[in-house]
mmCIF file of N, CA, C and O in Angstrom:
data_model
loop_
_atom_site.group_PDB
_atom_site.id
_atom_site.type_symbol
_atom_site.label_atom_id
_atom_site.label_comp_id
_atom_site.label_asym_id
_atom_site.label_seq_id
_atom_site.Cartn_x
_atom_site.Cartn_y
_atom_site.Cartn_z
ATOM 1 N N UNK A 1 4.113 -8.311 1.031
ATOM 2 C CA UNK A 1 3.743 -9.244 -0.007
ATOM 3 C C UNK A 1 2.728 -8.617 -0.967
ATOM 4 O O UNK A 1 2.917 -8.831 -2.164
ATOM 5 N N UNK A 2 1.485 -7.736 -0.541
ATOM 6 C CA UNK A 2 0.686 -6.963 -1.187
ATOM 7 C C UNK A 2 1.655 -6.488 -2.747
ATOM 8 O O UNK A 2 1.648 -7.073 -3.830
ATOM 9 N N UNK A 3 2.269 -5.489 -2.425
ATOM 10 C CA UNK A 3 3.480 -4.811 -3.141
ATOM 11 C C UNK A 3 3.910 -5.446 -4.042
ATOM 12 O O UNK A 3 3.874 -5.004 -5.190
ATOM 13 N N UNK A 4 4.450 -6.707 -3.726
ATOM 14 C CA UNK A 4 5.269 -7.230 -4.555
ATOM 15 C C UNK A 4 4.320 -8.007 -5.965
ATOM 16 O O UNK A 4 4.636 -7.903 -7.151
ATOM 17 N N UNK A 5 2.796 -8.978 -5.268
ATOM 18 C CA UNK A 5 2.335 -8.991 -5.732
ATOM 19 C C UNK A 5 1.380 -8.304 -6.788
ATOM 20 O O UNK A 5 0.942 -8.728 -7.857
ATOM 21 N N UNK A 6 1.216 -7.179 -6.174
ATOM 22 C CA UNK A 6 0.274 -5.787 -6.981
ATOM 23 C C UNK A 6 1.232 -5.121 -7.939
ATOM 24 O O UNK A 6 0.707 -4.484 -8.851
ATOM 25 N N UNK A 7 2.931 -5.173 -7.870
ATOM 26 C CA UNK A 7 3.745 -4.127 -8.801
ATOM 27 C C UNK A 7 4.760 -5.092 -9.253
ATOM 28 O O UNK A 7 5.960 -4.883 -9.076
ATOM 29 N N UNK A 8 4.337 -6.067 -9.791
ATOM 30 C CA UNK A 8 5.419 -7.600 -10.747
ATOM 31 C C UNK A 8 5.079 -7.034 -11.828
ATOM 32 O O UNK A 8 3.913 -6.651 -11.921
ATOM 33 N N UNK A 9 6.084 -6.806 -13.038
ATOM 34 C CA UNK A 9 5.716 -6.295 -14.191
ATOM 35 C C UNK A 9 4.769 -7.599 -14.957
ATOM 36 O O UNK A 9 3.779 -7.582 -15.688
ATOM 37 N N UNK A 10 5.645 -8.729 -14.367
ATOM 38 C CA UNK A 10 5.005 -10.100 -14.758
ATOM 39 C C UNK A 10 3.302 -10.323 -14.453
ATOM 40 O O UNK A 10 2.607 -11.225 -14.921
ATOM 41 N N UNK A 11 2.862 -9.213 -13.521
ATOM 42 C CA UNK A 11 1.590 -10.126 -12.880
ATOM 43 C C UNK A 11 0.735 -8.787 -13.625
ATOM 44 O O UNK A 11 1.237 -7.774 -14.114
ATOM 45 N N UNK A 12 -0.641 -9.140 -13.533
ATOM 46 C CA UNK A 12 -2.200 -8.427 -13.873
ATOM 47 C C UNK A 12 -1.781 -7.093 -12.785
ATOM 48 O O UNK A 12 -1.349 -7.145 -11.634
ATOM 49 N N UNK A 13 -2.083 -5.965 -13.615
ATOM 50 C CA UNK A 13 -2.476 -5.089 -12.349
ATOM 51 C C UNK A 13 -3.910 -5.314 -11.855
ATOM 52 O O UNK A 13 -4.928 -5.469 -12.530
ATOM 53 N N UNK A 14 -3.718 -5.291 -10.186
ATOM 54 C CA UNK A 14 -4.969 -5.842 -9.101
ATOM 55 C C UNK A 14 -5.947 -4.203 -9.299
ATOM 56 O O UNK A 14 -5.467 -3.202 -9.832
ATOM 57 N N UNK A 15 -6.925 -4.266 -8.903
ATOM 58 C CA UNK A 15 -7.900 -3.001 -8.460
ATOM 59 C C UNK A 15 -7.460 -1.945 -7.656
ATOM 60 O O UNK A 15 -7.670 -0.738 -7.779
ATOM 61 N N UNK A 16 -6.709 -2.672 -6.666
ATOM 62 C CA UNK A 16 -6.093 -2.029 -5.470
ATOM 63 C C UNK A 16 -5.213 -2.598 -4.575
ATOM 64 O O UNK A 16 -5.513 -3.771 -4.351
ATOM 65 N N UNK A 17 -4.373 -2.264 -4.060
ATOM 66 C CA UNK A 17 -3.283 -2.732 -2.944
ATOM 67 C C UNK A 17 -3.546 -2.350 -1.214
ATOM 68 O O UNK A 17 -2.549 -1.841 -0.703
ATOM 69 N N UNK A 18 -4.414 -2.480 -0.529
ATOM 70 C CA UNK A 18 -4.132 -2.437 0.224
ATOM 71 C C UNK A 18 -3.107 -3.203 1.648
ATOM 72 O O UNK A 18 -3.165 -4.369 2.040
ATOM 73 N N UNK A 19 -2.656 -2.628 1.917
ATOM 74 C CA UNK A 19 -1.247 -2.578 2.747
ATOM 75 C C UNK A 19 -1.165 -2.061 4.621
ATOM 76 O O UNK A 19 -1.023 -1.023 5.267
ATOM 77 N N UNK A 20 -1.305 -3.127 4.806
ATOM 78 C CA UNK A 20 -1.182 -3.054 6.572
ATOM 79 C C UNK A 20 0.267 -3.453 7.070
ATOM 80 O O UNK A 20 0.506 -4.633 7.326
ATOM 81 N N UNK A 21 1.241 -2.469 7.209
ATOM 82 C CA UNK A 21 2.579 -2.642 8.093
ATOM 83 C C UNK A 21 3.503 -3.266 6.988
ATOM 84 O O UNK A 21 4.158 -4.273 7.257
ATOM 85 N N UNK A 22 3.577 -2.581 5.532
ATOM 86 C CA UNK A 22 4.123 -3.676 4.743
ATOM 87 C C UNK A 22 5.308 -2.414 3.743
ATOM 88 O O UNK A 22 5.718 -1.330 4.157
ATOM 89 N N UNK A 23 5.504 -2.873 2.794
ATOM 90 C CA UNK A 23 6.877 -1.829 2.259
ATOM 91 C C UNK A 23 7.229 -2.459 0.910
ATOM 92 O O UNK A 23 7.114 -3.670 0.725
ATOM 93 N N UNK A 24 7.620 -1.692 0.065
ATOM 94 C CA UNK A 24 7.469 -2.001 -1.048
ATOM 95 C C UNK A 24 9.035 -2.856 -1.232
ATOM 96 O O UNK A 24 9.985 -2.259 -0.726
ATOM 97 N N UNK A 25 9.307 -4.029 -1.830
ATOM 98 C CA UNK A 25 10.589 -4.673 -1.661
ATOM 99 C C UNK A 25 11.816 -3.743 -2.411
ATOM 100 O O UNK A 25 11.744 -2.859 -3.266
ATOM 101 N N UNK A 26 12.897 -4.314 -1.741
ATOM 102 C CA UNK A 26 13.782 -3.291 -2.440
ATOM 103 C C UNK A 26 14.866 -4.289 -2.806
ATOM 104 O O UNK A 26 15.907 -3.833 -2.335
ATOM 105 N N UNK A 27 15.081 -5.297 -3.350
ATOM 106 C CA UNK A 27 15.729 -6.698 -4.474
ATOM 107 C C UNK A 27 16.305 -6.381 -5.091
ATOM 108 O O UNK A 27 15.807 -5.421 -5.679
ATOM 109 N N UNK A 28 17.354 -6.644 -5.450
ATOM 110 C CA UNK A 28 18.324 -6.466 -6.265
ATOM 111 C C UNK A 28 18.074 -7.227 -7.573
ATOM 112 O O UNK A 28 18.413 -8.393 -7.780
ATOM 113 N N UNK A 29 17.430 -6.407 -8.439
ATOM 114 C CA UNK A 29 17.361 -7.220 -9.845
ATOM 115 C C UNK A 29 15.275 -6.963 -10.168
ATOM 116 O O UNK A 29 14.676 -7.407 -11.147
ATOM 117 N N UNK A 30 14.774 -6.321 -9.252
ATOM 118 C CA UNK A 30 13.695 -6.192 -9.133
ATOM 119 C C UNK A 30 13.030 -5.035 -9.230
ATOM 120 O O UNK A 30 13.365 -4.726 -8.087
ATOM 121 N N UNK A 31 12.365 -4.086 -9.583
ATOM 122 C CA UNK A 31 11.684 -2.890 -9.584
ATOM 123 C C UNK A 31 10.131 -2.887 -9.874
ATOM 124 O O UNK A 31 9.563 -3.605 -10.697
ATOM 125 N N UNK A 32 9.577 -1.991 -9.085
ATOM 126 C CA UNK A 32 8.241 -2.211 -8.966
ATOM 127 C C UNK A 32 7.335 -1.425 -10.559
ATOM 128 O O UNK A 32 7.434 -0.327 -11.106
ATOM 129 N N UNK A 33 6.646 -2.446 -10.786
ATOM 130 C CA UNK A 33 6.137 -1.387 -12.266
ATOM 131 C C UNK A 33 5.091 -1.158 -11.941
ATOM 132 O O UNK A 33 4.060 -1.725 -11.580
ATOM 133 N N UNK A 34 5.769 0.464 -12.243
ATOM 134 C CA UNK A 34 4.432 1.425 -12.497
ATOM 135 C C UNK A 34 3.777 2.229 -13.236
ATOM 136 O O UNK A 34 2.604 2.534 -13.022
ATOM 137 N N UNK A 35 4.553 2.706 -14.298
ATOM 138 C CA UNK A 35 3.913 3.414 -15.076
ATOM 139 C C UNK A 35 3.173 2.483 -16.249
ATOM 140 O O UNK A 35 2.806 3.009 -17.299
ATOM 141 N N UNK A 36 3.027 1.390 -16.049
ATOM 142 C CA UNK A 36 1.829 1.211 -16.206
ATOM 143 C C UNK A 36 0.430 0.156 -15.765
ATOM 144 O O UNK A 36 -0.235 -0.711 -16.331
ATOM 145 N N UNK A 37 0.462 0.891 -14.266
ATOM 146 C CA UNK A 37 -1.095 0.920 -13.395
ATOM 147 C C UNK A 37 -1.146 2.066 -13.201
ATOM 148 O O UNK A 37 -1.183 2.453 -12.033
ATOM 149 N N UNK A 38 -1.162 2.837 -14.084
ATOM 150 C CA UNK A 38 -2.006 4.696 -13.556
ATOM 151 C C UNK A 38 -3.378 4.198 -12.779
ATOM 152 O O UNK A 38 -3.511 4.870 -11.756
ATOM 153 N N UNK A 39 -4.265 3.389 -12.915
ATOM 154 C CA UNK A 39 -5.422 3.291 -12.192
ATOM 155 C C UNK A 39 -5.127 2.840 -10.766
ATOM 156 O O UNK A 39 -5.602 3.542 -9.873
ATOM 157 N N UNK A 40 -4.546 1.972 -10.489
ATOM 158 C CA UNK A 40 -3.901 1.525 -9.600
ATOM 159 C C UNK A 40 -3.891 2.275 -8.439
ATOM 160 O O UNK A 40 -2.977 3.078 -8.248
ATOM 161 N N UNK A 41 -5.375 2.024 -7.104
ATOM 162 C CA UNK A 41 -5.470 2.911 -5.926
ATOM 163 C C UNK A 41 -4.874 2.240 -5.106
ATOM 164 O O UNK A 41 -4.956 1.014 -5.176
ATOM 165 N N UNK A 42 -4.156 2.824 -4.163
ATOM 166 C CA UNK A 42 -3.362 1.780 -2.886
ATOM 167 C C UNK A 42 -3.704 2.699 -1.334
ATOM 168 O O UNK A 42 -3.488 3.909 -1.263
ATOM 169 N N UNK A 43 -4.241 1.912 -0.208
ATOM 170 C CA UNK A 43 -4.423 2.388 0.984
ATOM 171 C C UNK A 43 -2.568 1.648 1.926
ATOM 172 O O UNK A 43 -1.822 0.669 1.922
ATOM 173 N N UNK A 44 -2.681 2.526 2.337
ATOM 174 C CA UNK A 44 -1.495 2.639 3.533
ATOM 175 C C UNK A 44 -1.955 2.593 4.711
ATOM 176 O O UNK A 44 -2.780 3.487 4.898
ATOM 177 N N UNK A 45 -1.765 1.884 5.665
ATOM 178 C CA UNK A 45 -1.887 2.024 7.238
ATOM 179 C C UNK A 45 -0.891 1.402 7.813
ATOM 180 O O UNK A 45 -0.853 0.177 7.702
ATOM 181 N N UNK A 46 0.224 2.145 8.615
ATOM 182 C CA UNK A 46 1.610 1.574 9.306
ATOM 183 C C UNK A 46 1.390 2.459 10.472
ATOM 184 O O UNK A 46 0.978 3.617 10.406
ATOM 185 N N UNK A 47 1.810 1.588 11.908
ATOM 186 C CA UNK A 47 1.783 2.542 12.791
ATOM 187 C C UNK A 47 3.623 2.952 12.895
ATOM 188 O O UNK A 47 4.664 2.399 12.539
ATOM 189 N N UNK A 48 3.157 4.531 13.761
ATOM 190 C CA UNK A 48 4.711 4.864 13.580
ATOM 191 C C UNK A 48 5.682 4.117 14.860
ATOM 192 O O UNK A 48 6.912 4.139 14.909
ATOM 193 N N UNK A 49 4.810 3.508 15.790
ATOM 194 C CA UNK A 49 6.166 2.799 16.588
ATOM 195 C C UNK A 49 6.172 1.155 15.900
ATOM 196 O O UNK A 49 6.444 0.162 16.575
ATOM 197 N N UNK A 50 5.924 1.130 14.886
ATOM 198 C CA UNK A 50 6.116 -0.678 14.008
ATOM 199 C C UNK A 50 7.654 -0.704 14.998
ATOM 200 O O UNK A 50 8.379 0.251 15.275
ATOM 201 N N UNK A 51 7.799 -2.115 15.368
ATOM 202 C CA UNK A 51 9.551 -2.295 15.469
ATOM 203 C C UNK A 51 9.984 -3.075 14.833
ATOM 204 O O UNK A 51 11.205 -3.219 14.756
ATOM 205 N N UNK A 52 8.768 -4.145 13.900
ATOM 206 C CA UNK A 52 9.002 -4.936 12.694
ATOM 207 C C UNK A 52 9.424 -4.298 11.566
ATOM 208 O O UNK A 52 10.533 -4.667 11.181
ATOM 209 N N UNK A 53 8.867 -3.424 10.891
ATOM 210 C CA UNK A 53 8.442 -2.896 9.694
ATOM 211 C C UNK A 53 8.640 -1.405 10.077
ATOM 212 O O UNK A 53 7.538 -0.919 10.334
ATOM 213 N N UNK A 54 9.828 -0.336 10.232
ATOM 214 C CA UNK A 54 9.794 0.964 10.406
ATOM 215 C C UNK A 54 8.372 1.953 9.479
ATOM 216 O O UNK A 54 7.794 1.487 8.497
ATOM 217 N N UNK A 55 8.135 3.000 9.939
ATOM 218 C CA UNK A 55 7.527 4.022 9.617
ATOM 219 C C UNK A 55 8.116 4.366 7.983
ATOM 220 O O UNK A 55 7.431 4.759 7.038
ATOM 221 N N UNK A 56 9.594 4.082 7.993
ATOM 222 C CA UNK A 56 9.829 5.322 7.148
ATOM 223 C C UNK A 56 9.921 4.424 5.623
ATOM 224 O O UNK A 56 10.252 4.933 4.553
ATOM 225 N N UNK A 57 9.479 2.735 5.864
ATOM 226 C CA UNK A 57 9.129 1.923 4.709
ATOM 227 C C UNK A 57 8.103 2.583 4.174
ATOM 228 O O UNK A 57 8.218 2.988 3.017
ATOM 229 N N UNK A 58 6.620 2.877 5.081
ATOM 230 C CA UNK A 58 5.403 3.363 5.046
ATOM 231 C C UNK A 58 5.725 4.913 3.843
ATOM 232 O O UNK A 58 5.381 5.116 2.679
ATOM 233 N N UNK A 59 6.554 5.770 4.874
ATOM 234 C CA UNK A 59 6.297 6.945 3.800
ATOM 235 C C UNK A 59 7.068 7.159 2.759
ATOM 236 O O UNK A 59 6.918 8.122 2.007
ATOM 237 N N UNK A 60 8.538 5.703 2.545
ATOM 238 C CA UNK A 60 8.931 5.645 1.420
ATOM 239 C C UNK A 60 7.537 5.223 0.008
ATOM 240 O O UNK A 60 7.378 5.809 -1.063
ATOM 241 N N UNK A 61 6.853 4.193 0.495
ATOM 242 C CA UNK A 61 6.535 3.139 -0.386
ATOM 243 C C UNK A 61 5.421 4.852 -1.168
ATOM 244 O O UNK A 61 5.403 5.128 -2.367
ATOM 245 N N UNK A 62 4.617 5.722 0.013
ATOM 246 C CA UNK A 62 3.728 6.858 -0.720
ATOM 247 C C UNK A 62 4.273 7.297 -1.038
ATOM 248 O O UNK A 62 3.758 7.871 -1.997
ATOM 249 N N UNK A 63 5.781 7.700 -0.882
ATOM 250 C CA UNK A 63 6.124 8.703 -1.603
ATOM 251 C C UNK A 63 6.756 7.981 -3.248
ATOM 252 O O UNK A 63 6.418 8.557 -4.282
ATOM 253 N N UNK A 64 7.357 7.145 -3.299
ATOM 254 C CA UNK A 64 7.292 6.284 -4.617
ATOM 255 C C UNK A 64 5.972 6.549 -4.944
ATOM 256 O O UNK A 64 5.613 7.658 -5.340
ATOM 257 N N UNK A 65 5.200 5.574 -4.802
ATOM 258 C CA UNK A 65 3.717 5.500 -5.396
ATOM 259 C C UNK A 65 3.132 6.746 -6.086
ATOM 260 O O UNK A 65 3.009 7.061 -7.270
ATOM 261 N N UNK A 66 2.816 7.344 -4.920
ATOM 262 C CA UNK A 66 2.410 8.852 -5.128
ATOM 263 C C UNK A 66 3.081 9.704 -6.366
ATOM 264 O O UNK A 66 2.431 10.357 -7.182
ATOM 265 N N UNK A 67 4.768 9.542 -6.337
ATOM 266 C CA UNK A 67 5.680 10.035 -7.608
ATOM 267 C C UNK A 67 4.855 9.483 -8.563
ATOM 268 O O UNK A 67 4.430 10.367 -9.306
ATOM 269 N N UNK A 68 4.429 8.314 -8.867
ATOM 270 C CA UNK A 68 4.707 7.718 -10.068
ATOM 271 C C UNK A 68 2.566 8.068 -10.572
ATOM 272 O O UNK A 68 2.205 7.655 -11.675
ATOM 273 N N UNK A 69 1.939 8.489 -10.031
ATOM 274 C CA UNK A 69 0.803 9.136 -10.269
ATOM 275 C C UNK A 69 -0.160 8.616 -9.857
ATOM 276 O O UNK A 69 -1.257 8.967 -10.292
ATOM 277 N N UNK A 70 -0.036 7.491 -8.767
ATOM 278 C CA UNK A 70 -1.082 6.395 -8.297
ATOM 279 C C UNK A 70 -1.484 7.464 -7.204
ATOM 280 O O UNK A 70 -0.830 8.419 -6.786
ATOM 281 N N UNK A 71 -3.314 6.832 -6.710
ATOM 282 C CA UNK A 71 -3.838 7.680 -5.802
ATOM 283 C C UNK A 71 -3.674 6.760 -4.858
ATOM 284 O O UNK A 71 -3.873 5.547 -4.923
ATOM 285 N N UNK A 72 -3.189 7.603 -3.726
ATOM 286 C CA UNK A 72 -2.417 6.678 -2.312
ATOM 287 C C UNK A 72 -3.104 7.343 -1.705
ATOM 288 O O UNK A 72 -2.973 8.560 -1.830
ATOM 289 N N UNK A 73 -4.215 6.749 -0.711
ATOM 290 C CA UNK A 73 -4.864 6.939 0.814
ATOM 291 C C UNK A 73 -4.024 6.202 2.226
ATOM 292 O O UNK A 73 -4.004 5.011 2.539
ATOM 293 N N UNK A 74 -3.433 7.256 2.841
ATOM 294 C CA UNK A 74 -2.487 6.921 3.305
ATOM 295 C C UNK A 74 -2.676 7.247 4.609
ATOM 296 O O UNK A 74 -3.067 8.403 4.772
ATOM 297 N N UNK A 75 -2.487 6.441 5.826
ATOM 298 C CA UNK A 75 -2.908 6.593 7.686
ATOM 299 C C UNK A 75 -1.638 6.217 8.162
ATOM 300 O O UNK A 75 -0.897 5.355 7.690
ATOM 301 N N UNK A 76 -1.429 7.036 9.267
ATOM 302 C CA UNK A 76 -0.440 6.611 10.228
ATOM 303 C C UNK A 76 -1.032 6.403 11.386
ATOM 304 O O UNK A 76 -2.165 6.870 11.510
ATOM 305 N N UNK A 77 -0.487 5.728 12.415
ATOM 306 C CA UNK A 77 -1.084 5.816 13.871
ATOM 307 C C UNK A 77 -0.091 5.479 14.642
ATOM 308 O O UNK A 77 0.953 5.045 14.155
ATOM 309 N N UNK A 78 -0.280 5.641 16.075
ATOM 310 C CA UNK A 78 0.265 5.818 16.717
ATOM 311 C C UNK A 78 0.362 4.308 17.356
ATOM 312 O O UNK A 78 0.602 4.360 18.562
ATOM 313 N N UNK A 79 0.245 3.099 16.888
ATOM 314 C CA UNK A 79 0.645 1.561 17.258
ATOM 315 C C UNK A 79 2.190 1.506 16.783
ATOM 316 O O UNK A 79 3.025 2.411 16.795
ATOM 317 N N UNK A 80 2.315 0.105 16.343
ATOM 318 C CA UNK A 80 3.123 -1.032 16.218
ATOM 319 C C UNK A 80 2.795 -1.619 15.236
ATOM 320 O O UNK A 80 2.167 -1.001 14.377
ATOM 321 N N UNK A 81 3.081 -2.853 15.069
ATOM 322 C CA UNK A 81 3.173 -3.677 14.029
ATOM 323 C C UNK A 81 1.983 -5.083 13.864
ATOM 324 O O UNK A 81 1.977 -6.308 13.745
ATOM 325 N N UNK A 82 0.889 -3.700 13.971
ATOM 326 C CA UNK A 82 -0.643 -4.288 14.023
ATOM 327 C C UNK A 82 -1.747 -3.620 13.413
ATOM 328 O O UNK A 82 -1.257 -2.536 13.100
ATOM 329 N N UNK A 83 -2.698 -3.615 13.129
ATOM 330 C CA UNK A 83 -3.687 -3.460 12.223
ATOM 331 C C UNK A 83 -4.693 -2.297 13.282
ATOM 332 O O UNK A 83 -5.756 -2.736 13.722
ATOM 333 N N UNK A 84 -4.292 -0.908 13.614
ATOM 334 C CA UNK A 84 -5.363 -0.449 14.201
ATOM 335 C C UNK A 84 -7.023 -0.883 13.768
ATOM 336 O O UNK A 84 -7.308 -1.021 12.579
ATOM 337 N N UNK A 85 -8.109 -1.087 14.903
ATOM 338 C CA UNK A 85 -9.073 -1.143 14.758
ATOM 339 C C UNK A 85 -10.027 -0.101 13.990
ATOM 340 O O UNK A 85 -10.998 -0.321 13.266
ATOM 341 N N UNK A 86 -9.285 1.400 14.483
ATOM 342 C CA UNK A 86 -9.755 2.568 14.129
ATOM 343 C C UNK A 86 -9.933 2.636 12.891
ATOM 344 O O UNK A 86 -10.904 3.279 12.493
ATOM 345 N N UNK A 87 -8.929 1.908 11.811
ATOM 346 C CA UNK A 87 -8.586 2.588 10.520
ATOM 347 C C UNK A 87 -9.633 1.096 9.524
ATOM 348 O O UNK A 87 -9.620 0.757 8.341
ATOM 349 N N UNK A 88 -10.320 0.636 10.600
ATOM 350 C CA UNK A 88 -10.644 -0.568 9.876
ATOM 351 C C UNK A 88 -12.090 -0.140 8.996
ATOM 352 O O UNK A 88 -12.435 -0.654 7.932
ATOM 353 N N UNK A 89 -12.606 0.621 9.524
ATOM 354 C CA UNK A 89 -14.259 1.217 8.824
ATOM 355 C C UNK A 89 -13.399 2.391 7.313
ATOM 356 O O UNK A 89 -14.042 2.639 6.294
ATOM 357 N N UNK A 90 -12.572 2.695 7.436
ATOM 358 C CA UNK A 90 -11.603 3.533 6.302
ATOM 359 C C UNK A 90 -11.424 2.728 5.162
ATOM 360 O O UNK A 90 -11.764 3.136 4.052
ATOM 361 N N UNK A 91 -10.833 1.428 5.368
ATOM 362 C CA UNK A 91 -10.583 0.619 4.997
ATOM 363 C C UNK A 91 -11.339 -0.102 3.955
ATOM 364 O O UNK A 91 -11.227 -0.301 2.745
ATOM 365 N N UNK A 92 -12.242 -0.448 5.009
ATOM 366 C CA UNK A 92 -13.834 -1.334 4.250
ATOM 367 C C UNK A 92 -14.048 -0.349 3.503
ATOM 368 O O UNK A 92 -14.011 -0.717 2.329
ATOM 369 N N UNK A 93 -14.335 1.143 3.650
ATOM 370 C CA UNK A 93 -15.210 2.054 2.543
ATOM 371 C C UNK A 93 -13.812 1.899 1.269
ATOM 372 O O UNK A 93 -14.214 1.788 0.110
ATOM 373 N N UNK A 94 -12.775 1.895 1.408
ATOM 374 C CA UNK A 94 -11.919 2.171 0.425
ATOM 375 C C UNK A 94 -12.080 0.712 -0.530
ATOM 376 O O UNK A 94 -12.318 0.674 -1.738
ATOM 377 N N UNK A 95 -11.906 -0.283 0.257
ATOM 378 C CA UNK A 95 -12.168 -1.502 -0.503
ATOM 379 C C UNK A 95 -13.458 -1.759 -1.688
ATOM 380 O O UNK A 95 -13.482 -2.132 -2.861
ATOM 381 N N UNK A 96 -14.385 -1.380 -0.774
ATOM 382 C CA UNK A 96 -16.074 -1.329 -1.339
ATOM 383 C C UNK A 96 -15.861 -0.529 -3.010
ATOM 384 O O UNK A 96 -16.278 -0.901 -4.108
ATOM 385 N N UNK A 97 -15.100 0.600 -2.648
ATOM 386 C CA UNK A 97 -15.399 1.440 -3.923
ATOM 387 C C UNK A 97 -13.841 0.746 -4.522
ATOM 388 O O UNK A 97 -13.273 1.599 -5.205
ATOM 389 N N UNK A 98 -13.338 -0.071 -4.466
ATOM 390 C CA UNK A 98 -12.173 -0.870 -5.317
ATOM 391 C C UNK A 98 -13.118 -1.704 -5.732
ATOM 392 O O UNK A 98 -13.233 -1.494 -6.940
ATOM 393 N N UNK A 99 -13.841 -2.514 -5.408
ATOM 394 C CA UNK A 99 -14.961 -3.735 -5.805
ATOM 395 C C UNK A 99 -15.756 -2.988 -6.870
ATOM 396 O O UNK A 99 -15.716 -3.241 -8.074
ATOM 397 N N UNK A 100 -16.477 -2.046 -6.287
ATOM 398 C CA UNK A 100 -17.663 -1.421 -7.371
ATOM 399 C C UNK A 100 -16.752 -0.848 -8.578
ATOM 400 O O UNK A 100 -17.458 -0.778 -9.584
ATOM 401 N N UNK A 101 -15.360 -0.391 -8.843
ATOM 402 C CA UNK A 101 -14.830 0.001 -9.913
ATOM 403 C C UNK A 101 -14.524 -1.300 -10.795
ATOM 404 O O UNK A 101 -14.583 -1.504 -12.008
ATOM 405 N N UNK A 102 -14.172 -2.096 -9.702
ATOM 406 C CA UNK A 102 -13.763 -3.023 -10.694
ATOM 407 C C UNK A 102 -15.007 -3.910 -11.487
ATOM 408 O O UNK A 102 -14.928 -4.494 -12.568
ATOM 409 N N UNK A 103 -15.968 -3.818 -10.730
ATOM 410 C CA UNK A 103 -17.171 -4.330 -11.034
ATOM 411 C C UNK A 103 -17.641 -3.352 -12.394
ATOM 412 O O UNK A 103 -18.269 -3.853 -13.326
ATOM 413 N N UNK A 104 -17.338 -2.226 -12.377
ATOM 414 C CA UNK A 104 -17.717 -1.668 -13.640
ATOM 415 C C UNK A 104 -17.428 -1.553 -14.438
ATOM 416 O O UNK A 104 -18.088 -1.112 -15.379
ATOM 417 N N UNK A 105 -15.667 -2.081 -14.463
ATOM 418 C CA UNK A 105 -15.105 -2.281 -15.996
ATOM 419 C C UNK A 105 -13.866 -1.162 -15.738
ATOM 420 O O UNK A 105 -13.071 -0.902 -16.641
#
């Protein structure tokens, strides 16, 4: 839902996308816009045994992203289709400096 909401040609580009176990939609009649959120930072965290949400959504959605010139901070781990604890202090620092950019204009 992140995705869809953060890359609607219709909607505001957000500060940042972060994305826990999620994949960029693939709709028939739909495409994600990007060239223009060049600012547009997005964090990734999918573990590689998800049995909801495969791995290879995860390194499709960076490797799109990443093509299109967005800076993608991107984690894998070794869970499922849950939010490692580990990647959660990564997270907060990545968010913090999405807040303070956006806070600056």
């Amino acid at each position: 839902m992140s995705y869809t909401l953060a890359l609607d040609a219709d909607r505001p580009a957000p500060a940042g996308v972060l994305a826990f176990s999620g994949f960029v939609p693939t709709v028939e009649g739909w495409q994600p816009s990007l060239g223009d959120r060049p600012s547009l930072r997005v964090f990734i965290a999918h573990g590689r045994l998800d049995p909801v949400i495969e791995i290879e959504f995860a390194r499709r959605a960076r490797e799109t992203l990443s093509a299109a010139g967005l800076e993608v901070d991107y984690h894998e781990f070794a869970g499922g289709h849950e939010i490692d604890p580990a990647l959660i202090p990564a997270a907060q620092t990545w968010l913090s400096a999405r807040q303070q950019a956006a806070a600056q204009g």
